[in-house]
Amino acid sequence: MTHSAALKLDHRKQTIARHFANASHYDEHATIQQKICHDLLATISKKNTR
Protein backbone atom coordinates (compact mmCIF):
# COMPACT_ATOMS: atom_id res chain seq x y z
CA MET A 1 0.00 0.00 0.00
CA THR A 2 1.35 3.41 -0.90
CA HIS A 3 1.69 6.15 1.66
CA SER A 4 -1.09 8.14 -0.06
CA ALA A 5 -3.47 5.16 -0.02
CA ALA A 6 -2.71 4.54 3.65
CA LEU A 7 -3.50 8.16 4.48
CA LYS A 8 -6.79 7.98 2.57
CA LEU A 9 -7.72 4.78 4.39
CA ASP A 10 -6.82 6.31 7.76
CA HIS A 11 -8.93 9.39 6.95
CA ARG A 12 -11.84 7.15 5.94
CA LYS A 13 -11.59 5.19 9.21
CA GLN A 14 -11.62 8.45 11.19
CA THR A 15 -14.65 9.69 9.26
CA ILE A 16 -16.53 6.45 9.97
CA ALA A 17 -15.56 6.59 13.66
CA ARG A 18 -16.83 10.18 13.92
CA HIS A 19 -20.07 9.19 12.20
CA PHE A 20 -20.75 6.44 14.74
CA ALA A 21 -19.75 8.65 17.65
CA ASN A 22 -22.19 11.31 16.44
CA ALA A 23 -24.94 8.73 15.95
CA SER A 24 -24.52 7.61 19.54
CA HIS A 25 -24.65 11.24 20.68
CA TYR A 26 -27.86 11.84 18.70
CA ASP A 27 -29.40 8.63 20.09
CA GLU A 28 -28.72 9.86 23.60
CA HIS A 29 -30.45 13.18 22.90
CA ALA A 30 -33.39 11.42 21.24
CA THR A 31 -33.83 9.23 24.31
CA ILE A 32 -33.80 12.28 26.58
CA GLN A 33 -36.31 14.09 24.36
CA GLN A 34 -38.54 11.02 24.32
CA LYS A 35 -38.54 10.87 28.14
CA ILE A 36 -39.32 14.60 28.41
CA CYS A 37 -42.24 14.27 25.98
CA HIS A 38 -43.56 11.22 27.84
CA ASP A 39 -43.36 13.08 31.18
CA LEU A 40 -45.03 16.15 29.66
CA LEU A 41 -47.89 14.10 28.26
CA ALA A 42 -48.34 12.39 31.62
CA THR A 43 -48.47 15.78 33.36
CA ILE A 44 -51.03 17.10 30.87
CA SER A 45 -53.12 13.98 31.31
CA LYS A 46 -53.08 14.35 35.10
CA LYS A 47 -54.14 18.01 34.87
CA ASN A 48 -57.03 17.11 32.54
CA THR A 49 -58.39 14.51 34.95
CA ARG A 50 -58.57 16.86 37.93
PDB file of N, CA and C in Angstrom:
ATOM      1  N   MET A   1       0.855  -1.176   0.000  1.00  0.00           N
ATOM      2  CA  MET A   1       0.000   0.000   0.000  1.00  0.00           C
ATOM      3  C   MET A   1       0.898   1.234   0.000  1.00  0.00           C
ATOM      4  N   THR A   2       0.561   2.181  -0.840  1.00  0.00           N
ATOM      5  CA  THR A   2       1.345   3.407  -0.905  1.00  0.00           C
ATOM      6  C   THR A   2       1.024   4.284   0.297  1.00  0.00           C
ATOM      7  N   HIS A   3       1.890   5.229   0.535  1.00  0.00           N
ATOM      8  CA  HIS A   3       1.691   6.150   1.656  1.00  0.00           C
ATOM      9  C   HIS A   3       0.397   6.938   1.468  1.00  0.00           C
ATOM     10  N   SER A   4       0.127   7.374   0.239  1.00  0.00           N
ATOM     11  CA  SER A   4      -1.090   8.140  -0.056  1.00  0.00           C
ATOM     12  C   SER A   4      -2.349   7.297   0.190  1.00  0.00           C
ATOM     13  N   ALA A   5      -2.315   6.051  -0.227  1.00  0.00           N
ATOM     14  CA  ALA A   5      -3.467   5.161  -0.023  1.00  0.00           C
ATOM     15  C   ALA A   5      -3.682   4.903   1.461  1.00  0.00           C
ATOM     16  N   ALA A   6      -2.609   4.765   2.206  1.00  0.00           N
ATOM     17  CA  ALA A   6      -2.712   4.542   3.655  1.00  0.00           C
ATOM     18  C   ALA A   6      -3.331   5.755   4.335  1.00  0.00           C
ATOM     19  N   LEU A   7      -2.934   6.948   3.906  1.00  0.00           N
ATOM     20  CA  LEU A   7      -3.504   8.164   4.480  1.00  0.00           C
ATOM     21  C   LEU A   7      -4.995   8.271   4.177  1.00  0.00           C
ATOM     22  N   LYS A   8      -5.375   7.932   2.949  1.00  0.00           N
ATOM     23  CA  LYS A   8      -6.786   7.981   2.575  1.00  0.00           C
ATOM     24  C   LYS A   8      -7.596   6.982   3.396  1.00  0.00           C
ATOM     25  N   LEU A   9      -7.042   5.789   3.601  1.00  0.00           N
ATOM     26  CA  LEU A   9      -7.723   4.775   4.391  1.00  0.00           C
ATOM     27  C   LEU A   9      -7.849   5.232   5.843  1.00  0.00           C
ATOM     28  N   ASP A  10      -6.791   5.815   6.387  1.00  0.00           N
ATOM     29  CA  ASP A  10      -6.817   6.311   7.759  1.00  0.00           C
ATOM     30  C   ASP A  10      -7.867   7.413   7.903  1.00  0.00           C
ATOM     31  N   HIS A  11      -7.929   8.313   6.943  1.00  0.00           N
ATOM     32  CA  HIS A  11      -8.929   9.388   6.951  1.00  0.00           C
ATOM     33  C   HIS A  11     -10.336   8.799   6.906  1.00  0.00           C
ATOM     34  N   ARG A  12     -10.521   7.787   6.065  1.00  0.00           N
ATOM     35  CA  ARG A  12     -11.845   7.152   5.935  1.00  0.00           C
ATOM     36  C   ARG A  12     -12.246   6.493   7.264  1.00  0.00           C
ATOM     37  N   LYS A  13     -11.304   5.825   7.917  1.00  0.00           N
ATOM     38  CA  LYS A  13     -11.586   5.193   9.210  1.00  0.00           C
ATOM     39  C   LYS A  13     -11.977   6.248  10.250  1.00  0.00           C
ATOM     40  N   GLN A  14     -11.297   7.371  10.245  1.00  0.00           N
ATOM     41  CA  GLN A  14     -11.617   8.448  11.188  1.00  0.00           C
ATOM     42  C   GLN A  14     -13.009   9.020  10.915  1.00  0.00           C
ATOM     43  N   THR A  15     -13.340   9.173   9.641  1.00  0.00           N
ATOM     44  CA  THR A  15     -14.654   9.685   9.259  1.00  0.00           C
ATOM     45  C   THR A  15     -15.754   8.736   9.734  1.00  0.00           C
ATOM     46  N   ILE A  16     -15.543   7.449   9.538  1.00  0.00           N
ATOM     47  CA  ILE A  16     -16.529   6.449   9.969  1.00  0.00           C
ATOM     48  C   ILE A  16     -16.656   6.463  11.492  1.00  0.00           C
ATOM     49  N   ALA A  17     -15.542   6.549  12.194  1.00  0.00           N
ATOM     50  CA  ALA A  17     -15.563   6.586  13.659  1.00  0.00           C
ATOM     51  C   ALA A  17     -16.325   7.811  14.154  1.00  0.00           C
ATOM     52  N   ARG A  18     -16.104   8.966  13.528  1.00  0.00           N
ATOM     53  CA  ARG A  18     -16.827  10.181  13.915  1.00  0.00           C
ATOM     54  C   ARG A  18     -18.326  10.019  13.662  1.00  0.00           C
ATOM     55  N   HIS A  19     -18.658   9.400  12.536  1.00  0.00           N
ATOM     56  CA  HIS A  19     -20.070   9.189  12.199  1.00  0.00           C
ATOM     57  C   HIS A  19     -20.759   8.361  13.284  1.00  0.00           C
ATOM     58  N   PHE A  20     -20.137   7.281  13.715  1.00  0.00           N
ATOM     59  CA  PHE A  20     -20.752   6.438  14.736  1.00  0.00           C
ATOM     60  C   PHE A  20     -20.765   7.126  16.093  1.00  0.00           C
ATOM     61  N   ALA A  21     -19.767   7.904  16.396  1.00  0.00           N
ATOM     62  CA  ALA A  21     -19.750   8.653  17.650  1.00  0.00           C
ATOM     63  C   ALA A  21     -20.889   9.668  17.663  1.00  0.00           C
ATOM     64  N   ASN A  22     -21.093  10.344  16.537  1.00  0.00           N
ATOM     65  CA  ASN A  22     -22.193  11.314  16.442  1.00  0.00           C
ATOM     66  C   ASN A  22     -23.545  10.626  16.532  1.00  0.00           C
ATOM     67  N   ALA A  23     -23.669   9.457  15.909  1.00  0.00           N
ATOM     68  CA  ALA A  23     -24.937   8.728  15.952  1.00  0.00           C
ATOM     69  C   ALA A  23     -25.284   8.373  17.390  1.00  0.00           C
ATOM     70  N   SER A  24     -24.290   7.940  18.136  1.00  0.00           N
ATOM     71  CA  SER A  24     -24.518   7.607  19.544  1.00  0.00           C
ATOM     72  C   SER A  24     -24.954   8.843  20.317  1.00  0.00           C
ATOM     73  N   HIS A  25     -24.319   9.972  20.018  1.00  0.00           N
ATOM     74  CA  HIS A  25     -24.653  11.238  20.681  1.00  0.00           C
ATOM     75  C   HIS A  25     -26.098  11.636  20.361  1.00  0.00           C
ATOM     76  N   TYR A  26     -26.497  11.492  19.091  1.00  0.00           N
ATOM     77  CA  TYR A  26     -27.861  11.838  18.698  1.00  0.00           C
ATOM     78  C   TYR A  26     -28.872  10.891  19.336  1.00  0.00           C
ATOM     79  N   ASP A  27     -28.516   9.599  19.436  1.00  0.00           N
ATOM     80  CA  ASP A  27     -29.402   8.626  20.085  1.00  0.00           C
ATOM     81  C   ASP A  27     -29.649   9.001  21.540  1.00  0.00           C
ATOM     82  N   GLU A  28     -28.596   9.455  22.204  1.00  0.00           N
ATOM     83  CA  GLU A  28     -28.723   9.858  23.601  1.00  0.00           C
ATOM     84  C   GLU A  28     -29.694  11.031  23.731  1.00  0.00           C
ATOM     85  N   HIS A  29     -29.556  12.018  22.857  1.00  0.00           N
ATOM     86  CA  HIS A  29     -30.451  13.179  22.898  1.00  0.00           C
ATOM     87  C   HIS A  29     -31.882  12.779  22.552  1.00  0.00           C
ATOM     88  N   ALA A  30     -32.048  11.872  21.605  1.00  0.00           N
ATOM     89  CA  ALA A  30     -33.392  11.422  21.235  1.00  0.00           C
ATOM     90  C   ALA A  30     -34.055  10.710  22.410  1.00  0.00           C
ATOM     91  N   THR A  31     -33.288   9.927  23.138  1.00  0.00           N
ATOM     92  CA  THR A  31     -33.827   9.227  24.312  1.00  0.00           C
ATOM     93  C   THR A  31     -34.260  10.222  25.377  1.00  0.00           C
ATOM     94  N   ILE A  32     -33.455  11.246  25.602  1.00  0.00           N
ATOM     95  CA  ILE A  32     -33.798  12.282  26.584  1.00  0.00           C
ATOM     96  C   ILE A  32     -35.056  13.023  26.147  1.00  0.00           C
ATOM     97  N   GLN A  33     -35.127  13.389  24.874  1.00  0.00           N
ATOM     98  CA  GLN A  33     -36.307  14.093  24.362  1.00  0.00           C
ATOM     99  C   GLN A  33     -37.558  13.220  24.479  1.00  0.00           C
ATOM    100  N   GLN A  34     -37.412  11.938  24.211  1.00  0.00           N
ATOM    101  CA  GLN A  34     -38.540  11.024  24.320  1.00  0.00           C
ATOM    102  C   GLN A  34     -39.052  10.979  25.758  1.00  0.00           C
ATOM    103  N   LYS A  35     -38.139  10.911  26.727  1.00  0.00           N
ATOM    104  CA  LYS A  35     -38.536  10.873  28.136  1.00  0.00           C
ATOM    105  C   LYS A  35     -39.237  12.178  28.537  1.00  0.00           C
ATOM    106  N   ILE A  36     -38.698  13.305  28.094  1.00  0.00           N
ATOM    107  CA  ILE A  36     -39.318  14.599  28.415  1.00  0.00           C
ATOM    108  C   ILE A  36     -40.736  14.666  27.840  1.00  0.00           C
ATOM    109  N   CYS A  37     -40.914  14.237  26.600  1.00  0.00           N
ATOM    110  CA  CYS A  37     -42.244  14.269  25.983  1.00  0.00           C
ATOM    111  C   CYS A  37     -43.200  13.336  26.724  1.00  0.00           C
ATOM    112  N   HIS A  38     -42.722  12.173  27.096  1.00  0.00           N
ATOM    113  CA  HIS A  38     -43.555  11.221  27.845  1.00  0.00           C
ATOM    114  C   HIS A  38     -43.995  11.838  29.167  1.00  0.00           C
ATOM    115  N   ASP A  39     -43.046  12.442  29.893  1.00  0.00           N
ATOM    116  CA  ASP A  39     -43.362  13.078  31.175  1.00  0.00           C
ATOM    117  C   ASP A  39     -44.329  14.245  30.994  1.00  0.00           C
ATOM    118  N   LEU A  40     -44.143  15.019  29.940  1.00  0.00           N
ATOM    119  CA  LEU A  40     -45.027  16.152  29.661  1.00  0.00           C
ATOM    120  C   LEU A  40     -46.451  15.677  29.369  1.00  0.00           C
ATOM    121  N   LEU A  41     -46.572  14.639  28.557  1.00  0.00           N
ATOM    122  CA  LEU A  41     -47.892  14.101  28.256  1.00  0.00           C
ATOM    123  C   LEU A  41     -48.555  13.537  29.507  1.00  0.00           C
ATOM    124  N   ALA A  42     -47.789  12.913  30.372  1.00  0.00           N
ATOM    125  CA  ALA A  42     -48.340  12.386  31.625  1.00  0.00           C
ATOM    126  C   ALA A  42     -48.832  13.525  32.506  1.00  0.00           C
ATOM    127  N   THR A  43     -48.076  14.608  32.558  1.00  0.00           N
ATOM    128  CA  THR A  43     -48.473  15.777  33.362  1.00  0.00           C
ATOM    129  C   THR A  43     -49.754  16.406  32.808  1.00  0.00           C
ATOM    130  N   ILE A  44     -49.829  16.540  31.506  1.00  0.00           N
ATOM    131  CA  ILE A  44     -51.032  17.102  30.869  1.00  0.00           C
ATOM    132  C   ILE A  44     -52.235  16.212  31.154  1.00  0.00           C
ATOM    133  N   SER A  45     -52.032  14.916  31.045  1.00  0.00           N
ATOM    134  CA  SER A  45     -53.122  13.983  31.311  1.00  0.00           C
ATOM    135  C   SER A  45     -53.620  14.093  32.749  1.00  0.00           C
ATOM    136  N   LYS A  46     -52.702  14.216  33.689  1.00  0.00           N
ATOM    137  CA  LYS A  46     -53.080  14.345  35.105  1.00  0.00           C
ATOM    138  C   LYS A  46     -53.862  15.641  35.333  1.00  0.00           C
ATOM    139  N   LYS A  47     -53.453  16.728  34.688  1.00  0.00           N
ATOM    140  CA  LYS A  47     -54.144  18.008  34.866  1.00  0.00           C
ATOM    141  C   LYS A  47     -55.539  17.963  34.267  1.00  0.00           C
ATOM    142  N   ASN A  48     -55.721  17.202  33.192  1.00  0.00           N
ATOM    143  CA  ASN A  48     -57.028  17.112  32.542  1.00  0.00           C
ATOM    144  C   ASN A  48     -57.998  16.223  33.303  1.00  0.00           C
ATOM    145  N   THR A  49     -57.495  15.394  34.207  1.00  0.00           N
ATOM    146  CA  THR A  49     -58.387  14.508  34.953  1.00  0.00           C
ATOM    147  C   THR A  49     -58.777  15.085  36.305  1.00  0.00           C
ATOM    148  N   ARG A  50     -58.249  16.235  36.632  1.00  0.00           N
ATOM    149  CA  ARG A  50     -58.574  16.865  37.930  1.00  0.00           C
ATOM    150  C   ARG A  50     -59.855  17.621  37.866  1.00  0.00           C
TER     151      ARG A  50
END
